[in-house]
Coordinates of C-alpha atoms in Angstrom, one line a residue:
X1 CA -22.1 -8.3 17.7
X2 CA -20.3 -7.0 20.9
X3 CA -16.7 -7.6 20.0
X4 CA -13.9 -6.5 22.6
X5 CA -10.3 -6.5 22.6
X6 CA -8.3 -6.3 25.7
X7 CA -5.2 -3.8 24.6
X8 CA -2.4 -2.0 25.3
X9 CA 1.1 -1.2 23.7
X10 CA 3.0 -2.4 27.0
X11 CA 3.3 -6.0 27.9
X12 CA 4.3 -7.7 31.0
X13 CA 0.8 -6.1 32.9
X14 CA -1.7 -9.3 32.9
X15 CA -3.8 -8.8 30.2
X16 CA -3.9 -12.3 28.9
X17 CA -4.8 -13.3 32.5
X18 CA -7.6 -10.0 32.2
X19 CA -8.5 -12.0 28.9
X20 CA -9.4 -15.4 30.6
X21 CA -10.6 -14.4 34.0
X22 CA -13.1 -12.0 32.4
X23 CA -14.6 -14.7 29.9
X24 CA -14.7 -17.3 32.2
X25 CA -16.5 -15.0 34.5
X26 CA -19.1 -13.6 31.8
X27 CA -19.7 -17.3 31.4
X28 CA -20.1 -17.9 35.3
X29 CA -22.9 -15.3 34.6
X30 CA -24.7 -17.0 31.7
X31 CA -23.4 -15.6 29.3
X32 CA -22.5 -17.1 26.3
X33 CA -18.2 -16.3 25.2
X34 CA -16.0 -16.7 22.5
X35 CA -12.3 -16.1 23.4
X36 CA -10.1 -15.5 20.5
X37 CA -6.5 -15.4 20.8
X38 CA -4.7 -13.3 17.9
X39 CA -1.7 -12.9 19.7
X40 CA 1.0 -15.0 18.0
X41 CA 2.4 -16.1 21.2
X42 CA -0.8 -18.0 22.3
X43 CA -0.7 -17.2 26.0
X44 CA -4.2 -17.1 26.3
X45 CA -4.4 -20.7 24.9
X46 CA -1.6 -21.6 27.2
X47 CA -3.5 -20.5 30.0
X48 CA -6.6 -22.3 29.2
X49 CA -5.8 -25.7 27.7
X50 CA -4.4 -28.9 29.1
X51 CA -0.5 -29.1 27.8
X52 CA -1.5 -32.4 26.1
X53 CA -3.9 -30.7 24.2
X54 CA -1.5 -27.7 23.3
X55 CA 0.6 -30.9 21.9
X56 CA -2.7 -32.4 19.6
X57 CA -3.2 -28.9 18.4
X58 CA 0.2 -27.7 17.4
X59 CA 1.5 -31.3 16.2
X60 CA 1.8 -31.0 12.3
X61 CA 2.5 -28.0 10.6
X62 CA -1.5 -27.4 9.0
X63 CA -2.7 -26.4 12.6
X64 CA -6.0 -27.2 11.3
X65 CA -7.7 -26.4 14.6
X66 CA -5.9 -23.1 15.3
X67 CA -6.8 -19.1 14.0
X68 CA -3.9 -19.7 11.8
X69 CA -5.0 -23.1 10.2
X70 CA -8.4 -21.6 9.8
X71 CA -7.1 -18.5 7.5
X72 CA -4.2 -20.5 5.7
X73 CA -5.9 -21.1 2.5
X74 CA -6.6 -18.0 2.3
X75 CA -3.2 -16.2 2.9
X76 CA -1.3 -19.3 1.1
X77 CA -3.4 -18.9 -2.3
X78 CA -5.5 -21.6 -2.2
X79 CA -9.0 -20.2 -1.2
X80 CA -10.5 -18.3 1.5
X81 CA -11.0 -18.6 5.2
X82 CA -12.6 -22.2 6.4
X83 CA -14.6 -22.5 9.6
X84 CA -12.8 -22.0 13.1
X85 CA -12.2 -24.9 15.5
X86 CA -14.1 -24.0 18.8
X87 CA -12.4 -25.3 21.5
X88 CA -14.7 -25.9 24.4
X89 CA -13.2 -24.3 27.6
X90 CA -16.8 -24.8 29.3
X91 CA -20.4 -25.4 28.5
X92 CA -20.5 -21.6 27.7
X93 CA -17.0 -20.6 26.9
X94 CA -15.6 -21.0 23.7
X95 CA -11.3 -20.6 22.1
X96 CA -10.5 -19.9 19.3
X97 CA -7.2 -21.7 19.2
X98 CA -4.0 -19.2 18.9
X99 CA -1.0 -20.3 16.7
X100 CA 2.8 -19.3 17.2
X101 CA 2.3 -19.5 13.5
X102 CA 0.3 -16.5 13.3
X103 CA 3.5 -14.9 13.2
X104 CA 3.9 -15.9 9.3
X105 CA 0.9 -13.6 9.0
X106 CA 2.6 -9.9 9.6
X107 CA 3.9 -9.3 6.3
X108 CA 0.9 -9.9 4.0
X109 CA -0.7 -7.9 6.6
X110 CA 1.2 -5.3 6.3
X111 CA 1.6 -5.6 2.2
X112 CA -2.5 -6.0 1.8
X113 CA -3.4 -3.0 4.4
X114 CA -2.6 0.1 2.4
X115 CA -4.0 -1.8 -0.9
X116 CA -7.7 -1.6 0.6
X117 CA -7.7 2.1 -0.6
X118 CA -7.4 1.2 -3.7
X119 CA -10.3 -1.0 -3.6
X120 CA -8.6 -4.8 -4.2
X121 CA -10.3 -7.6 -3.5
X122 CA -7.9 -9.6 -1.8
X123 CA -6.4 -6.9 0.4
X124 CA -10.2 -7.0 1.7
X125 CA -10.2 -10.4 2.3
X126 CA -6.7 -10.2 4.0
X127 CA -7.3 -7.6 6.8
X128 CA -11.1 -8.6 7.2
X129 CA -9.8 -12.2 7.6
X130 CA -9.8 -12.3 11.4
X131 CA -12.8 -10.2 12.1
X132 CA -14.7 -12.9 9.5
X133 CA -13.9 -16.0 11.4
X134 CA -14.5 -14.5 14.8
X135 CA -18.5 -13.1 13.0
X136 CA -18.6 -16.7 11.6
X137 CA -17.7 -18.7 14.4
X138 CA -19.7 -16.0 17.2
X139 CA -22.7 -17.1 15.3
X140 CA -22.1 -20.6 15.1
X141 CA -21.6 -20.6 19.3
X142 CA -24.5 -18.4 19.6
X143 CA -22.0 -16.1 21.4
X144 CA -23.4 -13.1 23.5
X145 CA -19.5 -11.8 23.1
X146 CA -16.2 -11.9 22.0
X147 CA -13.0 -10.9 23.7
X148 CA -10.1 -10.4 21.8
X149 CA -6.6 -10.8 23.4
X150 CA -3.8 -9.5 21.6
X151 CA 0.3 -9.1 21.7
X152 CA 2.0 -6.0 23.2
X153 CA 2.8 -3.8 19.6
X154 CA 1.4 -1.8 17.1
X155 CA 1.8 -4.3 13.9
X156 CA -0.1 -5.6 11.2
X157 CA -1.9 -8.6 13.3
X158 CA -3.0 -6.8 15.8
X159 CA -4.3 -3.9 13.3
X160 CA -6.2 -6.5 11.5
X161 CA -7.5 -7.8 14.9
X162 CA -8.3 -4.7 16.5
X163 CA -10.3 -3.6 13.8
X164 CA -12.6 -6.8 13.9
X165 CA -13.5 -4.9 17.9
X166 CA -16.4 -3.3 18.5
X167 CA -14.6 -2.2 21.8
X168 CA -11.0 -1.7 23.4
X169 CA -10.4 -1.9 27.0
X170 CA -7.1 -1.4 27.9
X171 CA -5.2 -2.6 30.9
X172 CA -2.8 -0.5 32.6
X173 CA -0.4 0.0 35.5
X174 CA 0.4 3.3 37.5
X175 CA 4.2 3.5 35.8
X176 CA 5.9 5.3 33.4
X177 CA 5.9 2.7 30.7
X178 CA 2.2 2.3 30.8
X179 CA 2.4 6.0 30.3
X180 CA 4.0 6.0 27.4
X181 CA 2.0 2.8 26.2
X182 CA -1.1 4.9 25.9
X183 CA 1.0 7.8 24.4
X184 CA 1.5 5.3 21.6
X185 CA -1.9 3.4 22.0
X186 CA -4.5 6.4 21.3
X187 CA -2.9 8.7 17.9
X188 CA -2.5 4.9 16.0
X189 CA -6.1 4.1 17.3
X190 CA -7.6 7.0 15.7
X191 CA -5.1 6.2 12.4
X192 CA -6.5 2.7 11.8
X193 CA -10.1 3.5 12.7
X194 CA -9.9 6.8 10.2
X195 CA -7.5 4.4 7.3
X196 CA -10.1 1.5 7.1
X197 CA -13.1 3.9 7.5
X198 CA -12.1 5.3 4.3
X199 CA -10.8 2.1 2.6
X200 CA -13.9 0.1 3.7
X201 CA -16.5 2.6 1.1
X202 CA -13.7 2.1 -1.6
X203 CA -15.7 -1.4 -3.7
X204 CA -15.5 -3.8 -1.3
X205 CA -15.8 -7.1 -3.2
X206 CA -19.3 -8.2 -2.8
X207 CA -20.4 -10.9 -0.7
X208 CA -17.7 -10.3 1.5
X209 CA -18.9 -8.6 4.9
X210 CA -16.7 -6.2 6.6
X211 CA -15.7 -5.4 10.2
X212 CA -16.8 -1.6 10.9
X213 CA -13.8 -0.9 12.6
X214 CA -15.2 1.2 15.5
X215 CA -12.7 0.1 18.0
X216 CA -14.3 2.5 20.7
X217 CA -12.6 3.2 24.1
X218 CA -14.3 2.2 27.1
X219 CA -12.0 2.9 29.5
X220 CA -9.1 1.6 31.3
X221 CA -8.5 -1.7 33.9
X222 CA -5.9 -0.7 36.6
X223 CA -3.7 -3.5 37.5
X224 CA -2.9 -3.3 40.7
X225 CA 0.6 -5.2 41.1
X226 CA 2.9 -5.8 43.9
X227 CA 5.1 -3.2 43.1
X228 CA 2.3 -1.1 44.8
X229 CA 3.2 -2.5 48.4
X230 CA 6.9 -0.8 47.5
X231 CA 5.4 2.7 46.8
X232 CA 4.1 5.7 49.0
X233 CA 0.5 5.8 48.6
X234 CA 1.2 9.5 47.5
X235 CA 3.3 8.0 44.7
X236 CA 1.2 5.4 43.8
X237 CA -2.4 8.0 43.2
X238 CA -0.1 10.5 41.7
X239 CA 0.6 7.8 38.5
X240 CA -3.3 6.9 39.0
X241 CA -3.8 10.6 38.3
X242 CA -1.2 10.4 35.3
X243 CA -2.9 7.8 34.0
X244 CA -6.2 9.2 34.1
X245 CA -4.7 12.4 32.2
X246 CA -3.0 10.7 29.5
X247 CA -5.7 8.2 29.0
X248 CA -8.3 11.0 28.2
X249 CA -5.6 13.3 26.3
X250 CA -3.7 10.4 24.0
X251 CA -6.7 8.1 24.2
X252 CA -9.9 10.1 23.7
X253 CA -7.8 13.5 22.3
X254 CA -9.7 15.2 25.1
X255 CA -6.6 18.0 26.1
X256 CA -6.4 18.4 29.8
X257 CA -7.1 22.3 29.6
X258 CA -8.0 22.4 33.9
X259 CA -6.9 20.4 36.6
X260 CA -9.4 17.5 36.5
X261 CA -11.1 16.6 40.3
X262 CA -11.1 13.3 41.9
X263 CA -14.3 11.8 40.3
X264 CA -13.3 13.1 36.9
X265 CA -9.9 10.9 36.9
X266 CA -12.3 8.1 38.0
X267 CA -14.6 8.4 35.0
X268 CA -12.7 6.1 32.8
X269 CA -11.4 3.8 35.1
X270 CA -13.5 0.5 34.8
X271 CA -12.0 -0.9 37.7
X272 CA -8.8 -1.8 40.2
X273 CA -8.1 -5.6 39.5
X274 CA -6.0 -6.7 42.7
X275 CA -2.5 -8.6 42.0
X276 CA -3.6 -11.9 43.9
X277 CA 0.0 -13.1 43.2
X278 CA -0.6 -15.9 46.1
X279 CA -3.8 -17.4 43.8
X280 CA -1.9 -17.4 40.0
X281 CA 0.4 -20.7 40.4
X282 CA -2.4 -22.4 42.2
X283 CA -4.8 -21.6 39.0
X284 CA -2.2 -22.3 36.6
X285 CA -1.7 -26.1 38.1
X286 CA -5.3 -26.4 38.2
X287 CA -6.4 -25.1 35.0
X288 CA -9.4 -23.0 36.1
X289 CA -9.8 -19.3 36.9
X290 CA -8.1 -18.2 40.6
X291 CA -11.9 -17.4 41.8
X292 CA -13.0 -20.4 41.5
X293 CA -10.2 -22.0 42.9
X294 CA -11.1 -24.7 45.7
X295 CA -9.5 -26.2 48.7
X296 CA -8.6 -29.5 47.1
X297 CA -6.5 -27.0 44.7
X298 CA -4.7 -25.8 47.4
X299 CA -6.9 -22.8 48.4
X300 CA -7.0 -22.8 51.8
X301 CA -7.1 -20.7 54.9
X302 CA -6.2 -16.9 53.7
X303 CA -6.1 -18.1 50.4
X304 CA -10.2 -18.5 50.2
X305 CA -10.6 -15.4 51.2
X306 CA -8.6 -14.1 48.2
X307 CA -10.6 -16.1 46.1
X308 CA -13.9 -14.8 47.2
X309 CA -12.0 -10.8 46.3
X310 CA -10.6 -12.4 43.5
X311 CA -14.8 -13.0 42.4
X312 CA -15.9 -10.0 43.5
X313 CA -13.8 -8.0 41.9
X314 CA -13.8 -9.9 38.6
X315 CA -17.8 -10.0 38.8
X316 CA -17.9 -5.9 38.8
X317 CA -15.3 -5.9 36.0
X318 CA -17.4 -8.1 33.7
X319 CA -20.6 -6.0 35.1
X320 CA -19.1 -2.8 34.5
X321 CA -17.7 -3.2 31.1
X322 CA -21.2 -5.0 30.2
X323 CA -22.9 -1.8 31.1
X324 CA -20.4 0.3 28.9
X325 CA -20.9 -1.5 25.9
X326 CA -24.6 -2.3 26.3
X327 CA -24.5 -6.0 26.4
X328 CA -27.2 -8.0 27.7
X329 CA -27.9 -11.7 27.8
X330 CA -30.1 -13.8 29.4
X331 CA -29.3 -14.7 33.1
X332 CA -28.7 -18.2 34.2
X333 CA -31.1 -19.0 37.0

């Protein structure tokens, strides 16, 4: 199963919006998506869901319908993970529901991580708790892939979500705190994959499947914001060139021994995505990605034309990182 999780250590770039535009458009394409939001302040669901949903799904404390009401009995005592709630976003995109509660998560998390070395059971069943409702409830949607969004830090829930990705893309922008994001992002990377590569041959408790915690690098999105229109263009590709250098030095651990040439900084760069700042509010109001916006949602004149970039450039994303990753699913005709 193709899992991948949208990440970085900075917030504040668009990655939840990165999140929904790219499932919806893998499912324009015919493929089949599960969404899972495991950051604990639910923007993705935000984004996607009617507020008088968001009010059914969050009324009671259980959350029965959320992540977090599906691994409750599990982290409370009382069992072990249930079946996920998939909410249907479209005929081929699927949510799993994100919870504010997740937050009461991070410290058994934390507690249960370091434990898997030693070969308990239940620290097993803690930090492989995400990555076994997303396997259970890909195969129950027939899913062709998963993406992950997650919350800007480097804690316990996203640990135990990143390790249930196959994949990590990370979104970035050309400034020095997205710099210093992947400073952070790449040496922690390499310490989770190497920690649960060793914990995960330690007795797992049988019958319980584990993630294998590959959480390979693909590359980087780089999102193009407004701020751009304020900068030089010679400003603006020297922090593209930045980026490129500490993406492959922090990231990959490839040291930068010679001045790398044009196409080189390209190489891990998936793609620009465009800040269509214009097209956001309008998609927001109507609940539906900005390239599909239409002119009874208030696309019209210039607008349209964004929306067609908007697809076009959200297309080759979901192409792109497809062709990276090696998946494949049947075409809609």
């Amino acid at each position: 199963m193709i899992t991948i999780a949208f990440f970085n250590n900075k917030g504040g770039i668009g990655q939840t919006s990165l999140v929904y535009h790219s499932a919806r458009m893998y499912g324009e394409l015919g493929c089949r998506v599960l969404a899972a939001d495991l950051d604990p302040q639910a923007n993705l669901t935000v984004m996607a869901l009617e507020e008088e949903r968001l009010e059914g799904l969050w009324s009671d404390d259980e959350h029965p319908e959320t992540i977090y009401g599906a691994v409750q009995p599990l982290f409370g005592g009382t069992g072990d993970i249930r079946d996920a709630h998939l909410e249907p976003i479209t005929e081929r995109v699927a949510l799993l529901v994100g919870d504010l509660a997740l937050a009461r998560l991070e410290d058994d998390l934390s507690t249960e991580w370091p434990r898997c070395l030693e070969g308990r059971e239940r620290a097993f069943r803690v930090t492989s708790a995400f990555w076994r409702l997303i396997d259970r409830a890909a195969r129950s949607f027939e899913a062709d892939v998963v993406l992950i969004d997650v919350g800007p830090n480097l804690g316990a829930i996203n640990r135990a979500a990143l390790i249930a990705a196959s994949h990590v893309v990370v979104p970035v922008a050309p400034d020095l705190l997205s710099l210093q994001g992947l400073r952070n992002l790449g040496p922690v990377l390499r310490q989770w994959r190497e920690t649960w590569s060793r914990s995960s041959v330690r007795s797992p408790p049988e019958g319980v499947p584990l993630p294998l915690g590959e959480m390979t690098p693909i590359g980087y999105v780089l999102m193009q914001h407004a701020e751009r229109l304020e900068k030089s263009t010679t400003a603006y590709e020297r922090g593209r060139a930045r980026i490129s250098e500490v993406y492959r030095e922090s990231v990959l651990k490839e040291a930068a021994t010679i001045a790398l040439s044009a196409a080189a900084l390209g190489v891990d760069q998936i793609t620009r995505i465009k800040h269509f700042r214009s097209l956001m509010p309008l998609a927001l109001d109507a609940r539906k990605p900005m390239f599909l916006l239409k002119p009874a949602d208030g696309a019209i004149g210039a607008h349209q034309t964004n929306v067609l970039q908007c697809y076009s450039d959200f297309q080759f994303l979901a192409e792109e990182v497809a062709r990276r990753t090696g998946l494949q699913w049947v075409r809609s005709p």
